[in-house]
XYZ file of C-alpha atoms in Angstrom:
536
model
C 147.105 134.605 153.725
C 143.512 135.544 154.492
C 140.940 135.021 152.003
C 136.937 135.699 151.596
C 134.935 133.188 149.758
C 131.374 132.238 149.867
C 129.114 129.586 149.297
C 125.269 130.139 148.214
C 122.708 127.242 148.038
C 119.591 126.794 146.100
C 117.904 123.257 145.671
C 116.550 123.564 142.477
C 119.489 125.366 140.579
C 122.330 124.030 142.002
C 125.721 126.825 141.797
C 128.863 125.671 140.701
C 130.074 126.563 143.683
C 128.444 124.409 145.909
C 129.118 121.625 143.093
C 130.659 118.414 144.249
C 133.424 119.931 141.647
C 133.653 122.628 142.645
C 134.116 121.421 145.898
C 136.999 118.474 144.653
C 138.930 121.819 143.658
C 138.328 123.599 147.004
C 139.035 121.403 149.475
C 143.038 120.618 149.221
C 143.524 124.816 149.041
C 141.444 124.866 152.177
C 143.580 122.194 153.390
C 146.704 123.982 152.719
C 145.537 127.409 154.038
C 144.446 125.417 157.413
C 147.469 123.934 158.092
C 148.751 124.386 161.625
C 145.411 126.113 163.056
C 143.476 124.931 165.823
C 140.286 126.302 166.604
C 139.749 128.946 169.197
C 136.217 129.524 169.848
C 132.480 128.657 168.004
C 129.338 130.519 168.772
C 126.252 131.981 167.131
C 125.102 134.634 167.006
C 122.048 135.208 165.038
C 119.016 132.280 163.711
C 121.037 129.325 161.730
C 124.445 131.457 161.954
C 127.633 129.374 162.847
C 130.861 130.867 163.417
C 134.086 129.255 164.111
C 137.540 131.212 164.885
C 140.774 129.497 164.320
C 144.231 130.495 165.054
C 147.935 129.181 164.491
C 149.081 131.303 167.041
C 150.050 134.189 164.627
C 147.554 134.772 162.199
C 143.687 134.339 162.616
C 140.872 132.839 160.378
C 137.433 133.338 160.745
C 134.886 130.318 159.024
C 131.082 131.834 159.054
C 128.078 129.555 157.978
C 124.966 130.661 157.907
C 122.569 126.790 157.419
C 119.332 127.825 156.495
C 116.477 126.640 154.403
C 116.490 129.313 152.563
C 120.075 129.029 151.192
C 123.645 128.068 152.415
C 126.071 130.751 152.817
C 129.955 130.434 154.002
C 132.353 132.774 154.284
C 135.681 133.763 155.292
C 136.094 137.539 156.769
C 139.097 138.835 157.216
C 138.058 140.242 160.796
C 135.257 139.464 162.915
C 133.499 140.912 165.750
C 131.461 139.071 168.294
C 128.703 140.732 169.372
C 128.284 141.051 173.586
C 124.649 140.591 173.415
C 122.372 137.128 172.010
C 125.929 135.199 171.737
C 126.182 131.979 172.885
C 129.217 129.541 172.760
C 128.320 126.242 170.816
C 130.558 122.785 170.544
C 132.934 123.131 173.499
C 134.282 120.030 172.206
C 135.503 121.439 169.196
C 137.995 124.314 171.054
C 141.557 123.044 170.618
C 140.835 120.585 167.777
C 143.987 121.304 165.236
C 143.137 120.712 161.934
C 144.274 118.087 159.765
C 142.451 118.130 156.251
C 139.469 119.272 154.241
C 138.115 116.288 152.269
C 135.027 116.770 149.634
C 132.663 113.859 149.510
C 132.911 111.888 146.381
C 130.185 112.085 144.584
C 127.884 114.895 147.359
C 127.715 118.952 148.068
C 129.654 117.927 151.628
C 132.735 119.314 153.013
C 134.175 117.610 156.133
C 136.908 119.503 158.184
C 139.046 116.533 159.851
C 141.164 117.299 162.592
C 144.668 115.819 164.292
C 142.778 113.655 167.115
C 140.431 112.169 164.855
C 137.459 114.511 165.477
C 135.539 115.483 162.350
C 132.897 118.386 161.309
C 131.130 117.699 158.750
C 129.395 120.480 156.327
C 126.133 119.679 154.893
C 125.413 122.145 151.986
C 122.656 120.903 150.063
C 119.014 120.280 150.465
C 116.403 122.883 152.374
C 118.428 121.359 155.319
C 121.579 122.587 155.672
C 123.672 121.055 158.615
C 126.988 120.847 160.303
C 127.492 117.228 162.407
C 130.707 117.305 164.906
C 132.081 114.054 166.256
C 134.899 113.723 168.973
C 135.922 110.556 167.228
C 134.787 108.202 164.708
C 131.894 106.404 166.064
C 131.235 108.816 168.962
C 127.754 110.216 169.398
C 127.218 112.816 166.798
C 126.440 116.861 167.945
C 123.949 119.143 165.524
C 123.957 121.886 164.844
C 120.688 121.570 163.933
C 119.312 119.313 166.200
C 115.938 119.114 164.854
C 117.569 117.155 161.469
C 117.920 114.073 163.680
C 118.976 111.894 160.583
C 121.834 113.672 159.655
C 123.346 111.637 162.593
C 123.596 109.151 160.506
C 124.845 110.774 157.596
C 128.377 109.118 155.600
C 129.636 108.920 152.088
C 128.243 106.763 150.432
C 129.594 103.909 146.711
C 127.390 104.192 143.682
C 126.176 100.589 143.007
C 125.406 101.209 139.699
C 127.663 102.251 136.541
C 126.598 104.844 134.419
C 125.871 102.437 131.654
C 122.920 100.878 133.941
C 121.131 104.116 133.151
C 118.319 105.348 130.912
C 119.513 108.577 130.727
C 123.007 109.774 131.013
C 122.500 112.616 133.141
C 120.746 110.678 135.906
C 123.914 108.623 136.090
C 125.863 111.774 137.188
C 123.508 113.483 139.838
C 126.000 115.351 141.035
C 126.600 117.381 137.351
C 123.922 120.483 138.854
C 122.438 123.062 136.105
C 125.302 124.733 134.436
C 126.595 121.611 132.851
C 123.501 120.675 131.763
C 123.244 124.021 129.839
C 126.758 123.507 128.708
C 125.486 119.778 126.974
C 122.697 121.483 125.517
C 124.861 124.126 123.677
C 126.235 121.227 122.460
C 123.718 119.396 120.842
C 122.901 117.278 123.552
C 118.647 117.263 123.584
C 118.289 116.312 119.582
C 121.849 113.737 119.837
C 121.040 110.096 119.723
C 121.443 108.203 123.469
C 125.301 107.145 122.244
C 125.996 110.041 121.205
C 124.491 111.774 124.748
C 126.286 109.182 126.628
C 129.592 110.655 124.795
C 128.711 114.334 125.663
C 128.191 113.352 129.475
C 131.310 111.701 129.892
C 133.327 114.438 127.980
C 131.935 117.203 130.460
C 132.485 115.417 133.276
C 136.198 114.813 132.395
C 136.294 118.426 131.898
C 134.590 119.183 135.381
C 137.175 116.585 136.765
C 140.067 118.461 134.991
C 139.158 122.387 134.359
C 141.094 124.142 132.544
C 139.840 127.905 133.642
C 137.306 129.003 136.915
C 134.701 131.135 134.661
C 132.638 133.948 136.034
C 129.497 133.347 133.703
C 126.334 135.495 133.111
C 123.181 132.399 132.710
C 119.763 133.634 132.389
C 119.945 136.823 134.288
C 121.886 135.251 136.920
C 125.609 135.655 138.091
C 127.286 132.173 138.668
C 131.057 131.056 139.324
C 131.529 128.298 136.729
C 134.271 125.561 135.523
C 132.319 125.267 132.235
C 132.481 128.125 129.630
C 128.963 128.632 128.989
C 126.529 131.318 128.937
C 128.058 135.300 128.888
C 131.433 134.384 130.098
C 132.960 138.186 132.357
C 135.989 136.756 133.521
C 138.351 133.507 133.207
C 140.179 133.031 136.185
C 143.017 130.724 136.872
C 142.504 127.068 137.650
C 145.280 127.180 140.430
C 143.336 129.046 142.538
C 140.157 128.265 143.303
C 140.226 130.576 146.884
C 141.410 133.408 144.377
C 137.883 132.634 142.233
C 135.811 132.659 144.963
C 137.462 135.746 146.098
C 136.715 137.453 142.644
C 133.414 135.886 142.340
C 132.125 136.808 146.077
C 131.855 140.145 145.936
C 130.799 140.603 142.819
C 127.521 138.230 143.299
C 126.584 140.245 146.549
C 126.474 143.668 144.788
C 124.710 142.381 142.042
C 122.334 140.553 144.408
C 122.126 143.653 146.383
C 121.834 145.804 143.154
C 118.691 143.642 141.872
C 116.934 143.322 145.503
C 116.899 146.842 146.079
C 116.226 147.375 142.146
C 113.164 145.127 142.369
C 112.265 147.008 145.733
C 112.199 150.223 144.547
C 110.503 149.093 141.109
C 107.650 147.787 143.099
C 107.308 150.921 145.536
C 107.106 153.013 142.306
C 104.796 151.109 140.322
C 102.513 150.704 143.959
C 102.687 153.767 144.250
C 101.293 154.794 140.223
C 98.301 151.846 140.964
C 97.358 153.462 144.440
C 97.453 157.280 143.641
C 95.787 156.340 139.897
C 92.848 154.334 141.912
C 92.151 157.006 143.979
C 92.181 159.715 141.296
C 89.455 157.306 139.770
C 87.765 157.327 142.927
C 87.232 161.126 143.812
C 86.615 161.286 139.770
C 83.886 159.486 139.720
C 82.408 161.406 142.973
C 82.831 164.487 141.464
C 81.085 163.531 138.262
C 77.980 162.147 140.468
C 78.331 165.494 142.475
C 78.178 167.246 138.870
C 75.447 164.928 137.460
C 72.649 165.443 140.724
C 70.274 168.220 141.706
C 72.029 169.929 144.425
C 71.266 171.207 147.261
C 71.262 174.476 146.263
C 68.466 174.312 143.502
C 66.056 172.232 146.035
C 66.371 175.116 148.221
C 65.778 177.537 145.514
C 62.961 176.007 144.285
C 61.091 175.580 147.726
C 61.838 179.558 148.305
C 60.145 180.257 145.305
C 57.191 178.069 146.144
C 56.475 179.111 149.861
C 53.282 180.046 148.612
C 51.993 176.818 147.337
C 53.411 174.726 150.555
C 50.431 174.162 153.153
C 51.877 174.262 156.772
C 53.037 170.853 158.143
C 53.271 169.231 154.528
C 54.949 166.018 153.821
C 55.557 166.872 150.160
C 55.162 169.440 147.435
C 55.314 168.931 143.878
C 56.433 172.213 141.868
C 57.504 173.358 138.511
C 61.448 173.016 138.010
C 62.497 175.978 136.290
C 66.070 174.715 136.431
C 64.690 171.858 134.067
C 62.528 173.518 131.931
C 59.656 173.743 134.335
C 59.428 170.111 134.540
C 57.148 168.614 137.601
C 59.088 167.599 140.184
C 58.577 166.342 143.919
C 60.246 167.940 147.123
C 60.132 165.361 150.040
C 59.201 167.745 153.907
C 59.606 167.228 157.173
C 56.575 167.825 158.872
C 57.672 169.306 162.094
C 59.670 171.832 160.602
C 58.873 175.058 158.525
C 59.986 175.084 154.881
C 62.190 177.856 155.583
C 63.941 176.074 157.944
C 64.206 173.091 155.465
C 65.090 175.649 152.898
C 67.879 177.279 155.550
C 68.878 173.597 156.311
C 69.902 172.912 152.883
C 71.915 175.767 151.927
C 73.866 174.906 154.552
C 74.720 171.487 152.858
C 75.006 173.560 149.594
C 77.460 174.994 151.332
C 79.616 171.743 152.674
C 79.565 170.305 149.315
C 80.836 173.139 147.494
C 83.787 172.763 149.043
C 83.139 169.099 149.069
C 83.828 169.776 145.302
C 86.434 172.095 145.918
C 88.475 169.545 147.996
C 87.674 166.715 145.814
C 88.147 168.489 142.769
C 92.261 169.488 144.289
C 92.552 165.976 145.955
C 92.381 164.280 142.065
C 94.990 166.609 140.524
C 97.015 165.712 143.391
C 96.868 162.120 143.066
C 96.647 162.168 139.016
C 100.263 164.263 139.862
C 101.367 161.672 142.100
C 100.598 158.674 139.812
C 102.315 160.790 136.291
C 105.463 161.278 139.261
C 106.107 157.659 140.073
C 105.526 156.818 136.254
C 108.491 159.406 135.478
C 110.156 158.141 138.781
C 110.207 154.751 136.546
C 111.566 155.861 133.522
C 114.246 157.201 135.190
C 115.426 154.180 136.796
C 115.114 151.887 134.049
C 117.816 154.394 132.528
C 120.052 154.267 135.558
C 123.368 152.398 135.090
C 122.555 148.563 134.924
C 124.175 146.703 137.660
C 125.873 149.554 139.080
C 124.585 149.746 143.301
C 126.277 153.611 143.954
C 124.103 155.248 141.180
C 121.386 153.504 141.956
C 121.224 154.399 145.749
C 122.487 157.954 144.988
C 119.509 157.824 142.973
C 116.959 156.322 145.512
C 118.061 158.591 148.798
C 117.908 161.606 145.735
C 114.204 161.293 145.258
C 113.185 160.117 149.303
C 112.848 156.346 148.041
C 114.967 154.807 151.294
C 114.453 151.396 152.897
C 111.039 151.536 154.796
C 111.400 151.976 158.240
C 111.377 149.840 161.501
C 107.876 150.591 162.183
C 106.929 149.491 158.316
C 109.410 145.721 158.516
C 107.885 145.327 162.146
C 104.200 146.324 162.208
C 103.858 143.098 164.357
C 105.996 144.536 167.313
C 103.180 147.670 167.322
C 99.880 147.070 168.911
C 97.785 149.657 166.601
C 96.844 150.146 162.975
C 100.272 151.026 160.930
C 100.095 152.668 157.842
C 103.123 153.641 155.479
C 102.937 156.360 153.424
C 105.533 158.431 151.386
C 108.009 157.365 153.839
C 105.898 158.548 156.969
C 104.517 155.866 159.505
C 100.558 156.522 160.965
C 99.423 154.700 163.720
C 95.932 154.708 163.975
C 94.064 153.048 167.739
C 91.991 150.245 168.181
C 89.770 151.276 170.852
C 89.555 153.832 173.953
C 92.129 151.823 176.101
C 94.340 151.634 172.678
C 93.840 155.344 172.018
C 95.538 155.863 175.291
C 98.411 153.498 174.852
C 99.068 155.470 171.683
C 98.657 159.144 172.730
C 100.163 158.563 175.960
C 102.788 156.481 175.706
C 103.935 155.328 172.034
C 103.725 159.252 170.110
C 106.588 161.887 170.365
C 105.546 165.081 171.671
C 106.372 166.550 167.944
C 104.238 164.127 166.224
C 101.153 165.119 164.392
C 98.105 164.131 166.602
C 94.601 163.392 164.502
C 90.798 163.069 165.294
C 87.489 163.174 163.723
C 85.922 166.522 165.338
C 83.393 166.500 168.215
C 82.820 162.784 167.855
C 84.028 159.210 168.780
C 86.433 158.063 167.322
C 90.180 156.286 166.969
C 93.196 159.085 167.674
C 95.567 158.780 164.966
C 99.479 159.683 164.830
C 102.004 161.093 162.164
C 105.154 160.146 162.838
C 107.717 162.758 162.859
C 110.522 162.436 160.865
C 113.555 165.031 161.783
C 114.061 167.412 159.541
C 111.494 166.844 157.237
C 107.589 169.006 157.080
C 104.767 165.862 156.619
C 103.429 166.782 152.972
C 100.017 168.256 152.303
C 99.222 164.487 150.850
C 100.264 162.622 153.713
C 98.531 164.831 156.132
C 94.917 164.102 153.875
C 95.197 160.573 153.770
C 95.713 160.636 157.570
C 93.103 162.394 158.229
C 90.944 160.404 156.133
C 92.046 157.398 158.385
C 90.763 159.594 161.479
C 87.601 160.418 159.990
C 87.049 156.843 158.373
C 87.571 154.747 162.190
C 85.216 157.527 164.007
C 81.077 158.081 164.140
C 81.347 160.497 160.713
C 82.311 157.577 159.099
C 79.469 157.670 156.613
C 79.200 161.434 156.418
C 79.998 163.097 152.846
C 82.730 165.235 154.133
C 84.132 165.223 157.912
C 86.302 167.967 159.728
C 89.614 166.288 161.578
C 91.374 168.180 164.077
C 95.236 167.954 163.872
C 97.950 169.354 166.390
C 101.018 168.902 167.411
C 100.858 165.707 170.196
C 102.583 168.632 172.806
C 99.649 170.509 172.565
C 97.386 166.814 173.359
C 96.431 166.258 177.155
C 94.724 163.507 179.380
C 93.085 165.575 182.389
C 92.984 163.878 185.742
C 90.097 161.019 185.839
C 89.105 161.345 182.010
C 87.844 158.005 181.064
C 90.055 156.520 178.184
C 90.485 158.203 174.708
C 89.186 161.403 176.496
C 91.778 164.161 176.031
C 91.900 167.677 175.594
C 93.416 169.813 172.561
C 95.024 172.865 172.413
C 95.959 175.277 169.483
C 94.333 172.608 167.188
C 93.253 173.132 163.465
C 90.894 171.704 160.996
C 91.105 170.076 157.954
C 87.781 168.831 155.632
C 87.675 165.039 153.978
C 85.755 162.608 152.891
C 86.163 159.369 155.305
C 87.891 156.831 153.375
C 91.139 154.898 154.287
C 93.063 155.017 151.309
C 95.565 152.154 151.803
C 92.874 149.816 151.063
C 92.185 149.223 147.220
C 88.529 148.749 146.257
């Protein structure tokens, strides 16, 4: 019979299942179920995977181990398929070994697979240094896995030399116990109990460990655990005969619920990034507006030097007038000499002009982001009433509201050679330089992405990433073209018109020096320069 199981490591909260007895339980099933197989191949596949096929000629078993420093995982599949690419075959030595038993270390997290012609692997499953060691024979020159853990050559069994008497403390006498017992002693009195009395409670659980009566699936400070102890929120009590039939219960119920609380946390933290980015900027365009609001405009300093042509000599500096917008209050009008208050006057209507819909712009671009930020809040109180634990809803959920995985582009900004920028789902690439420009436009952008640039001046060309079926949103369009106007000469201007086309419509004419393109059917779009992935 085939079987799944799984082993998962952490060095500071030791599972059960990695527990030296745990592992006492484990090991004569796995010697059972191995009976008669040899093994057929071993490769890897992928960083610190190991993955050995064994066969008695009639039935198949697959043994996967994935040694890492991050955590130890082992597992069983029914099936497996080798991949034809980044394979490559490890321990030649090891094909055609038949094995003969599975032993647990006394006393260690260690597993060693012994086979007919005295060859042994042994299965290091503890420490930030996970390891398998293989050995033609006993004494023969020992083969890593990891090679770079040059003492775990050297690594055996090894006889306490101490009883647990010889102790202080009780528990340091049993290393081995891991966290879950020690929770168990303390439900039972064990801090405030006098050093007899602790000494009585250790040995008690460890005949208990030695002799379980029941494999527990236990709920322990938010986390799922396989236990032989009863303690914490006990889900399920599963026979003692059969540990593989535990780990088979307990397996895939850990992965969902590790799956359900990654992508839980993931999405929790996109929302809530989300609420803090599009609040900021709300702040941000608020607090323009107000100073827009709260300054003489344009406008009035116009007004007030066409109503005072008279009393401004010809190539003035300055003119001091009566303000009837503030109850005739002196006030001073700086001049430019070579040019004719008219002009001056002319000059700053036109401004008048730009920030009016300066206003108008900023004024729609903080209801927009006050919208977003009151969305994600809702987009939060929704999930904290989704199902708890349950993956399906919660996915269902996530694709429901366009809150998928990030994309390649956002888990391997490394691998692109421009600016990357995520928003709402859509990636922008923004260039470094002329030569960069170039690589982007010409090479790296789909001819149905959104092409940007800061008009008539220098500056970076910036993409929108296409994504089928889907229209880029009125927001994500903004903030990219805040990005274009932001790396460009208008950097420092109060608002700044952005082309944006379709890349089709984008072209490099023959001997334009780089970044130099031309655009066709382009249109225009008014912001203030900003990048708005940045917080202040």
């Amino acid at each position: 019979m085939l079987f799944r199981f799984i082993f998962l490591l952490c060095s500071f909260h030791l599972p059960v299942h990695t527990n030296h007895y745990f592992l006492r339980q484990l090991a004569p099933a796995l010697t059972q179920q191995l009976q008669g197989y040899r093994v057929a191949t071993c490769f890897s596949q992928e960083k610190d995977e190991l993955v050995i096929g064994l066969t008695n000629g009639h039935a198949e078993f697959w043994l996967k181990l994935t040694l890492a420093a991050a955590g130890t995982l082992i597992s069983v599949p029914e099936s497996f398929h080798r991949a034809r690419q980044n394979s490559v075959d490890l321990l030649p030595e090891l094909l055609g070994q038949e094995v003969a038993a599975v032993t647990a270390w006394p006393q260690d997290r260690v597993l060693q697979l012994t086979f007919r012609s005295g060859a042994t692997l042994v299965l290091k499953l503890y420490s930030t240094r996970p390891n398998a060691i293989f050995r033609t024979a006993p004494g023969a020159p020992a083969q890593l896995f990891h090679q770079r853990y040059l003492p775990d050559a050297e690594l055996a069994p090894t006889t306490p030399t101490t009883t647990p008497e010889q102790f202080a403390s009780p528990l340091k006498a049993y290393p081995s116990l891991g966290d879950l017992p020690v929770s168990y002693l303390r439900t039972q009195g064990y801090d405030t109990a006098p050093l007899e009395r602790k000494q009585q409670l250790v040995r008690q659980v460890v005949r208990e460990l030695e002799q379980p009566v029941a494999f527990y699936i236990v709920r322990l400070a938010g986390r799922t655990r396989l236990s032989l102890l009863p303690v914490g929120e006990v889900e399920l009590t599963l026979p003692i005969a059969d540990p593989i039939g535990a780990l088979r219960s307990f397996g895939p119920l850990l992965l969902n619920r590790r799956a359900y609380e990654a992508e839980l946390h993931q999405v929790r933290q996109l929302l809530e990034k989300r609420a803090e980015e599009a609040a900021t900027a709300a702040q941000h365009v608020r607090r323009r507006l107000h100073a827009l609001e709260h300054t003489v405009g344009y406008r009035q300093t116009a007004d007030l030097i066409m109503a005072h042509l008279s009393q401004i000599p010809a190539g003035a500096a300055q003119v001091e007038v009566l303000d009837f917008y503030q109850n005739d209050q002196p006030r001073l009008i700086k001049l430019k000499p070579t040019e004719t208050p008219q002009r001056t006057a002319q000059n700053l209507y036109r401004k008048a002009k730009n920030q009016q819909r300066e206003t108008q712009e900023l004024s729609a671009r903080a209801e927009r982001r006050e919208t977003e930020a009151l969305t994600a809040m809702e987009r939060l109180e929704e999930l904290a009433a989704l199902p708890s634990g349950e993956l399906r809803p919660l996915r269902q959920w996530r694709k429901q509201h366009a809150l998928d995985p990030t994309s390649a582009a956002k888990a391997n900004p490394q691998e692109l050679p421009f600016k990357v920028f995520e928003d709402s789902g859509f990636t922008i690439l923004v260039g470094r330089n002329a030569e960069n420009n170039d690589l982007l436009t010409q090479r790296y952008a789909h001819k149905d992405d959104l092409w940007l640039h800061a008009k008539d001046v220098t500056g970076s060309h910036v993409v929108i990433r296409q994504r089928a079926g889907q229209t880029i949103p009125a927001p994500v369009l903004e903030r990219a073209a805040q990005l274009a106007a932001w790396y460009s000469r208008r950097q420092n201007d109060s608002l700044c018109p952005v082309t944006y086309t379709p890349k089709k419509f984008v072209r490099k004419p023959r001997g334009a020096k780089p970044g130099q393109v031309l655009v066709e059917r382009e249109k225009v779009v008014l912001v203030v320069p900003a990048n708005p992935f940045e917080r202040e």
